[in-house]
mmCIF file with all atom_site columns, C-alpha atoms in Angstrom:
data_model
loop_
_atom_site.group_PDB
_atom_site.id
_atom_site.type_symbol
_atom_site.label_atom_id
_atom_site.label_alt_id
_atom_site.label_comp_id
_atom_site.label_asym_id
_atom_site.label_entity_id
_atom_site.label_seq_id
_atom_site.pdbx_PDB_ins_code
_atom_site.Cartn_x
_atom_site.Cartn_y
_atom_site.Cartn_z
_atom_site.occupancy
_atom_site.B_iso_or_equiv
_atom_site.pdbx_formal_charge
_atom_site.auth_seq_id
_atom_site.auth_comp_id
_atom_site.auth_asym_id
_atom_site.auth_atom_id
_atom_site.pdbx_PDB_model_num
ATOM 1   C CA . MET A 1 1   ? 29.845  -10.885 6.652   1.00 49.00 ? 86  MET A CA 1
ATOM 2   C CA . GLY A 1 2   ? 31.668  -7.749  5.625   1.00 56.00 ? 87  GLY A CA 1
ATOM 3   C CA . ASP A 1 3   ? 30.465  -4.204  5.192   1.00 70.00 ? 88  ASP A CA 1
ATOM 4   C CA . ALA A 1 4   ? 27.478  -5.237  3.044   1.00 88.00 ? 89  ALA A CA 1
ATOM 5   C CA . SER A 1 5   ? 25.705  -6.509  6.147   1.00 80.00 ? 90  SER A CA 1
ATOM 6   C CA . HIS A 1 6   ? 25.365  -2.887  7.296   1.00 94.00 ? 91  HIS A CA 1
ATOM 7   C CA . LEU A 1 7   ? 24.013  -1.433  4.038   1.00 97.00 ? 92  LEU A CA 1
ATOM 8   C CA . CYS A 1 8   ? 20.407  -2.351  4.762   1.00 98.00 ? 93  CYS A CA 1
ATOM 9   C CA . ASP A 1 9   ? 20.477  -0.768  8.216   1.00 96.00 ? 94  ASP A CA 1
ATOM 10  C CA . ARG A 1 10  ? 22.000  2.436   6.849   1.00 97.00 ? 95  ARG A CA 1
ATOM 11  C CA . ALA A 1 11  ? 19.324  2.550   4.172   1.00 98.00 ? 96  ALA A CA 1
ATOM 12  C CA . ALA A 1 12  ? 16.632  1.811   6.753   1.00 98.00 ? 97  ALA A CA 1
ATOM 13  C CA . ARG A 1 13  ? 17.750  4.775   8.853   1.00 98.00 ? 98  ARG A CA 1
ATOM 14  C CA . ALA A 1 14  ? 17.514  7.151   5.888   1.00 98.00 ? 99  ALA A CA 1
ATOM 15  C CA . ALA A 1 15  ? 14.137  5.758   4.811   1.00 99.00 ? 100 ALA A CA 1
ATOM 16  C CA . ALA A 1 16  ? 12.760  5.898   8.355   1.00 98.00 ? 101 ALA A CA 1
ATOM 17  C CA . HIS A 1 17  ? 13.533  9.602   8.501   1.00 98.00 ? 102 HIS A CA 1
ATOM 18  C CA . ALA A 1 18  ? 12.245  10.331  4.996   1.00 98.00 ? 103 ALA A CA 1
ATOM 19  C CA . GLN A 1 19  ? 9.005   8.357   5.256   1.00 98.00 ? 104 GLN A CA 1
ATOM 20  C CA . ASN A 1 20  ? 8.226   8.843   8.972   1.00 96.00 ? 105 ASN A CA 1
ATOM 21  C CA . VAL A 1 21  ? 8.395   5.145   9.826   1.00 98.00 ? 106 VAL A CA 1
ATOM 22  C CA . PRO A 1 22  ? 9.977   3.898   13.086  1.00 98.00 ? 107 PRO A CA 1
ATOM 23  C CA . LEU A 1 23  ? 13.510  2.699   12.496  1.00 98.00 ? 108 LEU A CA 1
ATOM 24  C CA . ASP A 1 24  ? 13.018  -0.520  14.434  1.00 98.00 ? 109 ASP A CA 1
ATOM 25  C CA . VAL A 1 25  ? 10.042  -1.385  12.212  1.00 98.00 ? 110 VAL A CA 1
ATOM 26  C CA . LEU A 1 26  ? 12.179  -1.172  9.086   1.00 98.00 ? 111 LEU A CA 1
ATOM 27  C CA . ARG A 1 27  ? 15.054  -3.028  10.691  1.00 98.00 ? 112 ARG A CA 1
ATOM 28  C CA . ALA A 1 28  ? 12.739  -5.826  11.781  1.00 98.00 ? 113 ALA A CA 1
ATOM 29  C CA . ILE A 1 29  ? 11.173  -6.070  8.309   1.00 98.00 ? 114 ILE A CA 1
ATOM 30  C CA . SER A 1 30  ? 14.574  -6.260  6.610   1.00 98.00 ? 115 SER A CA 1
ATOM 31  C CA . ARG A 1 31  ? 15.600  -9.065  8.953   1.00 97.00 ? 116 ARG A CA 1
ATOM 32  C CA . ALA A 1 32  ? 12.347  -10.944 8.409   1.00 97.00 ? 117 ALA A CA 1
ATOM 33  C CA . GLU A 1 33  ? 12.871  -10.627 4.654   1.00 97.00 ? 118 GLU A CA 1
ATOM 34  C CA . THR A 1 34  ? 16.613  -11.231 4.243   1.00 96.00 ? 119 THR A CA 1
ATOM 35  C CA . GLY A 1 35  ? 18.070  -12.018 7.678   1.00 94.00 ? 120 GLY A CA 1
ATOM 36  C CA . ARG A 1 36  ? 21.191  -14.156 7.938   1.00 89.00 ? 121 ARG A CA 1
ATOM 37  C CA . GLY A 1 37  ? 22.196  -15.596 11.287  1.00 87.00 ? 122 GLY A CA 1
ATOM 38  C CA . SER A 1 38  ? 25.648  -15.081 12.789  1.00 83.00 ? 123 SER A CA 1
ATOM 39  C CA . GLU A 1 39  ? 27.310  -15.145 16.199  1.00 80.00 ? 124 GLU A CA 1
ATOM 40  C CA . SER A 1 40  ? 26.288  -11.511 16.673  1.00 81.00 ? 125 SER A CA 1
ATOM 41  C CA . GLY A 1 41  ? 22.654  -12.094 15.734  1.00 85.00 ? 126 GLY A CA 1
ATOM 42  C CA . LEU A 1 42  ? 20.400  -11.750 12.704  1.00 90.00 ? 127 LEU A CA 1
ATOM 43  C CA . HIS A 1 43  ? 21.572  -9.371  9.980   1.00 94.00 ? 128 HIS A CA 1
ATOM 44  C CA . PRO A 1 44  ? 19.836  -8.245  6.758   1.00 96.00 ? 129 PRO A CA 1
ATOM 45  C CA . TRP A 1 45  ? 21.586  -8.898  3.472   1.00 97.00 ? 130 TRP A CA 1
ATOM 46  C CA . PRO A 1 46  ? 21.226  -6.572  0.446   1.00 98.00 ? 131 PRO A CA 1
ATOM 47  C CA . TRP A 1 47  ? 22.217  -9.135  -2.177  1.00 98.00 ? 132 TRP A CA 1
ATOM 48  C CA . THR A 1 48  ? 19.253  -11.425 -1.535  1.00 98.00 ? 133 THR A CA 1
ATOM 49  C CA . VAL A 1 49  ? 17.031  -12.726 -4.339  1.00 98.00 ? 134 VAL A CA 1
ATOM 50  C CA . ASN A 1 50  ? 13.842  -14.766 -4.166  1.00 97.00 ? 135 ASN A CA 1
ATOM 51  C CA . MET A 1 51  ? 13.414  -16.221 -7.638  1.00 96.00 ? 136 MET A CA 1
ATOM 52  C CA . GLU A 1 52  ? 9.917   -17.647 -8.111  1.00 92.00 ? 137 GLU A CA 1
ATOM 53  C CA . GLY A 1 53  ? 9.753   -18.808 -4.500  1.00 90.00 ? 138 GLY A CA 1
ATOM 54  C CA . ALA A 1 54  ? 13.383  -19.891 -3.995  1.00 91.00 ? 139 ALA A CA 1
ATOM 55  C CA . GLY A 1 55  ? 15.417  -17.542 -1.795  1.00 94.00 ? 140 GLY A CA 1
ATOM 56  C CA . LYS A 1 56  ? 19.183  -17.163 -2.220  1.00 96.00 ? 141 LYS A CA 1
ATOM 57  C CA . TRP A 1 57  ? 21.864  -15.028 -0.576  1.00 96.00 ? 142 TRP A CA 1
ATOM 58  C CA . PHE A 1 58  ? 24.787  -13.930 -2.771  1.00 97.00 ? 143 PHE A CA 1
ATOM 59  C CA . ASN A 1 59  ? 28.232  -12.738 -1.731  1.00 95.00 ? 144 ASN A CA 1
ATOM 60  C CA . SER A 1 60  ? 28.144  -9.647  -3.942  1.00 96.00 ? 145 SER A CA 1
ATOM 61  C CA . GLU A 1 61  ? 25.803  -7.381  -5.851  1.00 97.00 ? 146 GLU A CA 1
ATOM 62  C CA . ASP A 1 62  ? 27.361  -8.502  -9.133  1.00 97.00 ? 147 ASP A CA 1
ATOM 63  C CA . GLU A 1 63  ? 26.577  -12.149 -8.373  1.00 98.00 ? 148 GLU A CA 1
ATOM 64  C CA . ALA A 1 64  ? 22.994  -11.314 -7.414  1.00 98.00 ? 149 ALA A CA 1
ATOM 65  C CA . ARG A 1 65  ? 22.456  -9.191  -10.524 1.00 97.00 ? 150 ARG A CA 1
ATOM 66  C CA . ALA A 1 66  ? 23.945  -11.825 -12.815 1.00 98.00 ? 151 ALA A CA 1
ATOM 67  C CA . TYR A 1 67  ? 21.592  -14.420 -11.333 1.00 98.00 ? 152 TYR A CA 1
ATOM 68  C CA . VAL A 1 68  ? 18.564  -12.185 -11.845 1.00 98.00 ? 153 VAL A CA 1
ATOM 69  C CA . PHE A 1 69  ? 19.496  -11.215 -15.400 1.00 97.00 ? 154 PHE A CA 1
ATOM 70  C CA . LYS A 1 70  ? 20.091  -14.852 -16.345 1.00 97.00 ? 155 LYS A CA 1
ATOM 71  C CA . HIS A 1 71  ? 16.605  -15.781 -15.219 1.00 98.00 ? 156 HIS A CA 1
ATOM 72  C CA . PHE A 1 72  ? 15.100  -12.596 -16.641 1.00 97.00 ? 157 PHE A CA 1
ATOM 73  C CA . LYS A 1 73  ? 16.395  -13.539 -20.083 1.00 97.00 ? 158 LYS A CA 1
ATOM 74  C CA . ARG A 1 74  ? 14.663  -16.919 -19.879 1.00 96.00 ? 159 ARG A CA 1
ATOM 75  C CA . GLY A 1 75  ? 11.390  -15.146 -19.051 1.00 95.00 ? 160 GLY A CA 1
ATOM 76  C CA . ALA A 1 76  ? 11.254  -14.910 -15.246 1.00 95.00 ? 161 ALA A CA 1
ATOM 77  C CA . ARG A 1 77  ? 9.334   -11.885 -13.978 1.00 95.00 ? 162 ARG A CA 1
ATOM 78  C CA . SER A 1 78  ? 8.163   -12.842 -10.481 1.00 95.00 ? 163 SER A CA 1
ATOM 79  C CA . PHE A 1 79  ? 11.209  -12.300 -8.295  1.00 97.00 ? 164 PHE A CA 1
ATOM 80  C CA . ASP A 1 80  ? 12.084  -10.234 -5.222  1.00 97.00 ? 165 ASP A CA 1
ATOM 81  C CA . VAL A 1 81  ? 15.335  -8.347  -4.718  1.00 98.00 ? 166 VAL A CA 1
ATOM 82  C CA . GLY A 1 82  ? 17.227  -6.364  -2.140  1.00 98.00 ? 167 GLY A CA 1
ATOM 83  C CA . CYS A 1 83  ? 17.051  -5.500  1.542   1.00 98.00 ? 168 CYS A CA 1
ATOM 84  C CA . PHE A 1 84  ? 13.246  -5.410  1.596   1.00 98.00 ? 169 PHE A CA 1
ATOM 85  C CA . GLN A 1 85  ? 12.550  -7.955  -1.156  1.00 97.00 ? 170 GLN A CA 1
ATOM 86  C CA . ILE A 1 86  ? 10.738  -5.723  -3.655  1.00 96.00 ? 171 ILE A CA 1
ATOM 87  C CA . ASN A 1 87  ? 8.917   -7.751  -6.309  1.00 94.00 ? 172 ASN A CA 1
ATOM 88  C CA . TYR A 1 88  ? 9.840   -6.967  -9.917  1.00 95.00 ? 173 TYR A CA 1
ATOM 89  C CA . LYS A 1 89  ? 6.576   -8.084  -11.520 1.00 93.00 ? 174 LYS A CA 1
ATOM 90  C CA . TRP A 1 90  ? 4.427   -5.730  -9.467  1.00 86.00 ? 175 TRP A CA 1
ATOM 91  C CA . HIS A 1 91  ? 6.813   -2.957  -8.459  1.00 89.00 ? 176 HIS A CA 1
ATOM 92  C CA . GLY A 1 92  ? 9.476   -2.818  -11.159 1.00 93.00 ? 177 GLY A CA 1
ATOM 93  C CA . ALA A 1 93  ? 7.734   0.074   -12.910 1.00 93.00 ? 178 ALA A CA 1
ATOM 94  C CA . ALA A 1 94  ? 8.552   2.309   -9.920  1.00 93.00 ? 179 ALA A CA 1
ATOM 95  C CA . PHE A 1 95  ? 12.276  1.958   -10.665 1.00 96.00 ? 180 PHE A CA 1
ATOM 96  C CA . ARG A 1 96  ? 14.351  2.913   -13.684 1.00 96.00 ? 181 ARG A CA 1
ATOM 97  C CA . SER A 1 97  ? 16.075  -0.465  -13.763 1.00 96.00 ? 182 SER A CA 1
ATOM 98  C CA . ILE A 1 98  ? 16.665  -3.682  -11.876 1.00 96.00 ? 183 ILE A CA 1
ATOM 99  C CA . ASP A 1 99  ? 19.969  -2.159  -10.794 1.00 97.00 ? 184 ASP A CA 1
ATOM 100 C CA . ASP A 1 100 ? 18.013  0.576   -9.002  1.00 97.00 ? 185 ASP A CA 1
ATOM 101 C CA . MET A 1 101 ? 15.838  -2.042  -7.318  1.00 98.00 ? 186 MET A CA 1
ATOM 102 C CA . PHE A 1 102 ? 18.991  -3.535  -5.807  1.00 98.00 ? 187 PHE A CA 1
ATOM 103 C CA . ASP A 1 103 ? 20.162  -0.154  -4.522  1.00 98.00 ? 188 ASP A CA 1
ATOM 104 C CA . PRO A 1 104 ? 19.703  -0.348  -0.723  1.00 98.00 ? 189 PRO A CA 1
ATOM 105 C CA . MET A 1 105 ? 18.603  3.283   -0.380  1.00 98.00 ? 190 MET A CA 1
ATOM 106 C CA . MET A 1 106 ? 15.981  3.126   -3.129  1.00 98.00 ? 191 MET A CA 1
ATOM 107 C CA . ASN A 1 107 ? 14.820  -0.322  -2.057  1.00 99.00 ? 192 ASN A CA 1
ATOM 108 C CA . ALA A 1 108 ? 14.375  0.821   1.556   1.00 99.00 ? 193 ALA A CA 1
ATOM 109 C CA . ASP A 1 109 ? 12.656  4.074   0.648   1.00 98.00 ? 194 ASP A CA 1
ATOM 110 C CA . TYR A 1 110 ? 10.104  2.298   -1.514  1.00 98.00 ? 195 TYR A CA 1
ATOM 111 C CA . ALA A 1 111 ? 9.388   -0.291  1.183   1.00 98.00 ? 196 ALA A CA 1
ATOM 112 C CA . ALA A 1 112 ? 9.046   2.419   3.831   1.00 98.00 ? 197 ALA A CA 1
ATOM 113 C CA . SER A 1 113 ? 6.500   4.340   1.779   1.00 97.00 ? 198 SER A CA 1
ATOM 114 C CA . PHE A 1 114 ? 4.353   1.206   1.480   1.00 92.00 ? 199 PHE A CA 1
ATOM 115 C CA . LEU A 1 115 ? 4.644   0.482   5.182   1.00 97.00 ? 200 LEU A CA 1
ATOM 116 C CA . ARG A 1 116 ? 3.547   4.032   5.928   1.00 97.00 ? 201 ARG A CA 1
ATOM 117 C CA . ASP A 1 117 ? 0.457   3.566   3.746   1.00 96.00 ? 202 ASP A CA 1
ATOM 118 C CA . LEU A 1 118 ? -0.326  0.282   5.477   1.00 96.00 ? 203 LEU A CA 1
ATOM 119 C CA . TYR A 1 119 ? 0.067   1.837   8.912   1.00 98.00 ? 204 TYR A CA 1
ATOM 120 C CA . GLU A 1 120 ? -2.406  4.553   7.920   1.00 98.00 ? 205 GLU A CA 1
ATOM 121 C CA . GLU A 1 121 ? -4.829  1.771   6.974   1.00 98.00 ? 206 GLU A CA 1
ATOM 122 C CA . PHE A 1 122 ? -4.364  -0.480  10.038  1.00 97.00 ? 207 PHE A CA 1
ATOM 123 C CA . ASN A 1 123 ? -3.084  1.969   12.680  1.00 98.00 ? 208 ASN A CA 1
ATOM 124 C CA . ASP A 1 124 ? -0.824  -0.808  13.970  1.00 98.00 ? 209 ASP A CA 1
ATOM 125 C CA . TRP A 1 125 ? 2.718   -1.642  12.904  1.00 98.00 ? 210 TRP A CA 1
ATOM 126 C CA . SER A 1 126 ? 2.349   -5.389  13.440  1.00 98.00 ? 211 SER A CA 1
ATOM 127 C CA . ALA A 1 127 ? -0.749  -5.498  11.254  1.00 98.00 ? 212 ALA A CA 1
ATOM 128 C CA . ALA A 1 128 ? 1.003   -3.324  8.680   1.00 98.00 ? 213 ALA A CA 1
ATOM 129 C CA . ALA A 1 129 ? 3.943   -5.729  8.645   1.00 98.00 ? 214 ALA A CA 1
ATOM 130 C CA . GLY A 1 130 ? 1.612   -8.681  8.128   1.00 97.00 ? 215 GLY A CA 1
ATOM 131 C CA . ALA A 1 131 ? -0.098  -6.965  5.201   1.00 95.00 ? 216 ALA A CA 1
ATOM 132 C CA . TYR A 1 132 ? 3.312   -6.028  3.783   1.00 95.00 ? 217 TYR A CA 1
ATOM 133 C CA . HIS A 1 133 ? 3.856   -9.753  3.351   1.00 93.00 ? 218 HIS A CA 1
ATOM 134 C CA . SER A 1 134 ? 0.334   -10.871 2.444   1.00 91.00 ? 219 SER A CA 1
ATOM 135 C CA . ARG A 1 135 ? -3.343  -9.939  2.581   1.00 92.00 ? 220 ARG A CA 1
ATOM 136 C CA . THR A 1 136 ? -4.178  -13.590 3.210   1.00 96.00 ? 221 THR A CA 1
ATOM 137 C CA . PRO A 1 137 ? -4.945  -13.641 6.965   1.00 97.00 ? 222 PRO A CA 1
ATOM 138 C CA . THR A 1 138 ? -3.081  -16.877 7.740   1.00 97.00 ? 223 THR A CA 1
ATOM 139 C CA . TYR A 1 139 ? 0.112   -15.719 6.035   1.00 97.00 ? 224 TYR A CA 1
ATOM 140 C CA . ALA A 1 140 ? -0.204  -12.201 7.421   1.00 98.00 ? 225 ALA A CA 1
ATOM 141 C CA . ARG A 1 141 ? -0.583  -13.422 11.012  1.00 98.00 ? 226 ARG A CA 1
ATOM 142 C CA . SER A 1 142 ? 2.390   -15.757 10.699  1.00 98.00 ? 227 SER A CA 1
ATOM 143 C CA . TYR A 1 143 ? 4.583   -13.015 9.279   1.00 98.00 ? 228 TYR A CA 1
ATOM 144 C CA . ALA A 1 144 ? 3.409   -10.490 11.878  1.00 98.00 ? 229 ALA A CA 1
ATOM 145 C CA . ALA A 1 145 ? 4.355   -12.940 14.635  1.00 98.00 ? 230 ALA A CA 1
ATOM 146 C CA . ARG A 1 146 ? 7.849   -13.306 13.183  1.00 97.00 ? 231 ARG A CA 1
ATOM 147 C CA . PHE A 1 147 ? 8.102   -9.521  12.806  1.00 98.00 ? 232 PHE A CA 1
ATOM 148 C CA . ASP A 1 148 ? 7.064   -9.015  16.442  1.00 98.00 ? 233 ASP A CA 1
ATOM 149 C CA . GLN A 1 149 ? 9.607   -11.584 17.613  1.00 96.00 ? 234 GLN A CA 1
ATOM 150 C CA . ILE A 1 150 ? 12.437  -9.954  15.683  1.00 97.00 ? 235 ILE A CA 1
ATOM 151 C CA . ARG A 1 151 ? 11.428  -6.434  16.684  1.00 97.00 ? 236 ARG A CA 1
ATOM 152 C CA . GLY A 1 152 ? 11.156  -7.435  20.330  1.00 95.00 ? 237 GLY A CA 1
ATOM 153 C CA . SER A 1 153 ? 14.545  -9.150  20.364  1.00 92.00 ? 238 SER A CA 1
ATOM 154 C CA . MET A 1 154 ? 16.502  -6.220  18.983  1.00 84.00 ? 239 MET A CA 1
ATOM 155 C CA . SER A 1 155 ? 19.192  -4.938  21.332  1.00 59.00 ? 240 SER A CA 1
ATOM 156 C CA . ASP A 1 156 ? 18.712  -2.113  23.821  1.00 48.00 ? 241 ASP A CA 1
ATOM 157 C CA . VAL A 1 157 ? 21.321  -0.167  21.880  1.00 41.00 ? 242 VAL A CA 1
ATOM 158 C CA . VAL A 1 158 ? 19.214  -0.310  18.728  1.00 52.00 ? 243 VAL A CA 1
ATOM 159 C CA . GLN A 1 159 ? 16.046  0.608   20.619  1.00 48.00 ? 244 GLN A CA 1
ATOM 160 C CA . PHE A 1 160 ? 17.826  3.566   22.249  1.00 44.00 ? 245 PHE A CA 1
ATOM 161 C CA . ALA A 1 161 ? 19.044  4.741   18.846  1.00 46.00 ? 246 ALA A CA 1
ATOM 162 C CA . ASN A 1 162 ? 15.496  4.447   17.520  1.00 48.00 ? 247 ASN A CA 1
ATOM 163 C CA . ARG A 1 163 ? 14.122  6.631   20.302  1.00 48.00 ? 248 ARG A CA 1
ATOM 164 C CA . ARG A 1 164 ? 16.770  9.285   19.731  1.00 43.00 ? 249 ARG A CA 1
ATOM 165 C CA . SER A 1 165 ? 16.689  9.425   15.938  1.00 42.00 ? 250 SER A CA 1
ATOM 166 C CA . ASP A 1 166 ? 13.031  8.620   15.288  1.00 42.00 ? 251 ASP A CA 1
ATOM 167 C CA . ALA A 1 167 ? 11.153  10.226  18.166  1.00 43.00 ? 252 ALA A CA 1
ATOM 168 C CA . GLY A 1 168 ? 7.577   10.763  17.087  1.00 43.00 ? 253 GLY A CA 1
ATOM 169 C CA . ASN A 1 169 ? 7.696   8.491   14.063  1.00 42.00 ? 254 ASN A CA 1
ATOM 170 C CA . GLY A 1 170 ? 4.573   6.421   13.647  1.00 42.00 ? 255 GLY A CA 1
ATOM 171 C CA . THR A 1 171 ? 2.283   9.035   15.159  1.00 36.00 ? 256 THR A CA 1
ATOM 172 C CA . ASN A 1 172 ? 2.320   11.691  12.453  1.00 36.00 ? 257 ASN A CA 1
ATOM 173 C CA . SER A 1 173 ? 0.661   10.738  9.186   1.00 32.00 ? 258 SER A CA 1
ATOM 174 C CA . GLY A 1 174 ? 2.411   13.411  7.142   1.00 33.00 ? 259 GLY A CA 1
ATOM 175 C CA . SER A 1 175 ? 3.430   12.533  3.603   1.00 33.00 ? 260 SER A CA 1
ATOM 176 C CA . GLY A 1 176 ? 6.875   11.086  2.926   1.00 34.00 ? 261 GLY A CA 1
ATOM 177 C CA . THR A 1 177 ? 9.643   13.020  1.235   1.00 32.00 ? 262 THR A CA 1
ATOM 178 C CA . GLY A 1 178 ? 11.973  10.205  0.212   1.00 40.00 ? 263 GLY A CA 1
ATOM 179 C CA . ILE A 1 179 ? 13.434  9.126   -3.109  1.00 38.00 ? 264 ILE A CA 1
ATOM 180 C CA . LEU A 1 180 ? 10.287  7.378   -4.300  1.00 38.00 ? 265 LEU A CA 1
ATOM 181 C CA . ALA A 1 181 ? 7.614   9.163   -2.253  1.00 35.00 ? 266 ALA A CA 1
ATOM 182 C CA . SER A 1 182 ? 5.807   10.317  -5.394  1.00 34.00 ? 267 SER A CA 1
ATOM 183 C CA . ARG A 1 183 ? 5.580   6.720   -6.650  1.00 35.00 ? 268 ARG A CA 1
ATOM 184 C CA . ARG A 1 184 ? 3.370   5.274   -3.925  1.00 35.00 ? 269 ARG A CA 1
ATOM 185 C CA . SER A 1 185 ? 0.703   2.792   -4.905  1.00 34.00 ? 270 SER A CA 1
ATOM 186 C CA . ALA A 1 186 ? -2.224  0.994   -3.295  1.00 31.00 ? 271 ALA A CA 1
ATOM 187 C CA . PRO A 1 187 ? -1.872  -1.241  -0.211  1.00 30.00 ? 272 PRO A CA 1
ATOM 188 C CA . LEU A 1 188 ? -0.162  -4.550  -0.687  1.00 31.00 ? 273 LEU A CA 1
ATOM 189 C CA . LEU A 1 189 ? -1.140  -8.138  -1.248  1.00 31.00 ? 274 LEU A CA 1
ATOM 190 C CA . GLY A 1 190 ? 1.521   -10.776 -0.607  1.00 34.00 ? 275 GLY A CA 1
ATOM 191 C CA . GLY A 1 191 ? 2.308   -13.557 -3.003  1.00 33.00 ? 276 GLY A CA 1
ATOM 192 C CA . GLY A 1 192 ? 2.363   -16.677 -0.837  1.00 33.00 ? 277 GLY A CA 1
ATOM 193 C CA . ALA A 1 193 ? 3.706   -18.501 2.172   1.00 31.00 ? 278 ALA A CA 1
ATOM 194 C CA . THR A 1 194 ? 7.403   -18.395 1.356   1.00 33.00 ? 279 THR A CA 1
ATOM 195 C CA . ARG A 1 195 ? 9.683   -16.904 3.985   1.00 38.00 ? 280 ARG A CA 1
ATOM 196 C CA . LEU A 1 196 ? 10.852  -14.051 1.775   1.00 39.00 ? 281 LEU A CA 1
ATOM 197 C CA . GLY A 1 197 ? 7.584   -12.252 1.083   1.00 41.00 ? 282 GLY A CA 1
ATOM 198 C CA . SER A 1 198 ? 6.595   -10.511 -2.129  1.00 42.00 ? 283 SER A CA 1
ATOM 199 C CA . LEU A 1 199 ? 4.985   -7.089  -2.289  1.00 51.00 ? 284 LEU A CA 1
ATOM 200 C CA . VAL A 1 200 ? 2.047   -7.121  -4.683  1.00 43.00 ? 285 VAL A CA 1
ATOM 201 C CA . PRO A 1 201 ? -0.096  -3.979  -5.018  1.00 39.00 ? 286 PRO A CA 1
ATOM 202 C CA . VAL A 1 202 ? -3.801  -4.252  -5.782  1.00 35.00 ? 287 VAL A CA 1
ATOM 203 C CA . SER A 1 203 ? -6.262  -1.708  -7.060  1.00 32.00 ? 288 SER A CA 1
ATOM 204 C CA . ARG A 1 204 ? -9.116  -0.491  -4.884  1.00 31.00 ? 289 ARG A CA 1
ATOM 205 C CA . ASP A 1 205 ? -11.449 -3.081  -6.401  1.00 35.00 ? 290 ASP A CA 1
ATOM 206 C CA . GLY A 1 206 ? -9.047  -5.885  -5.509  1.00 37.00 ? 291 GLY A CA 1
ATOM 207 C CA . SER A 1 207 ? -7.755  -6.591  -9.009  1.00 35.00 ? 292 SER A CA 1
ATOM 208 C CA . PRO A 1 208 ? -3.978  -6.868  -9.613  1.00 36.00 ? 293 PRO A CA 1
ATOM 209 C CA . ALA A 1 209 ? -2.080  -3.789  -10.715 1.00 36.00 ? 294 ALA A CA 1
ATOM 210 C CA . ARG A 1 210 ? -0.610  -3.662  -14.197 1.00 33.00 ? 295 ARG A CA 1
ATOM 211 C CA . THR A 1 211 ? 2.479   -5.682  -15.010 1.00 32.00 ? 296 THR A CA 1
ATOM 212 C CA . ALA A 1 212 ? 5.701   -3.724  -14.747 1.00 33.00 ? 297 ALA A CA 1
ATOM 213 C CA . PHE A 1 213 ? 8.125   -3.046  -17.563 1.00 30.00 ? 298 PHE A CA 1
ATOM 214 C CA . VAL A 1 214 ? 11.662  -2.079  -16.610 1.00 33.00 ? 299 VAL A CA 1
ATOM 215 C CA . LEU A 1 215 ? 14.565  -1.183  -18.849 1.00 35.00 ? 300 LEU A CA 1
ATOM 216 C CA . LEU A 1 216 ? 17.733  -3.193  -18.302 1.00 36.00 ? 301 LEU A CA 1
ATOM 217 C CA . ASN A 1 217 ? 21.008  -1.308  -18.248 1.00 37.00 ? 302 ASN A CA 1
#
């Protein structure tokens, strides 16, 4: 798969530290969102796009960006990009550009800040993962089950690394200090039953957040 298969995990490690989220939680989420199977297991892929419900893996960032921009020009706004499948329509305003949304570090940091907020709401990482995908109970439970399966199947080496580098994460509710920590929003509402879930913030009264506007480079 090449070096790109490791970009999401590197970004997850940085985001886990910055946002006080367990590393194995972020790694499991990235695999649930963008995982590609290989002889060595399931690996996340940064150049993944879900365009209006259809998920695609691309060989390079340039190919993924070109695909998104082509559909953006025809009017598409509901699409997910990157390691953690951030949705443009609802979250694009938190980024300077679609290019930034593809950046593994920024993508991971934003996802981690939302997961931290959800953990503070549910006090359980499985429930937080389910809500990350959807607030609809059926979809949330299904996603949480997949998350638990992936998290539980991760190698002992990964779990040992988690314990060493993220000891105490998930028990302290201190505020995050990552790239996008100041851009947190309300808890999330998922967009449907597709495998690659969308993150859709809602206001406290349950109404959708405002539509994003993002400048294209």
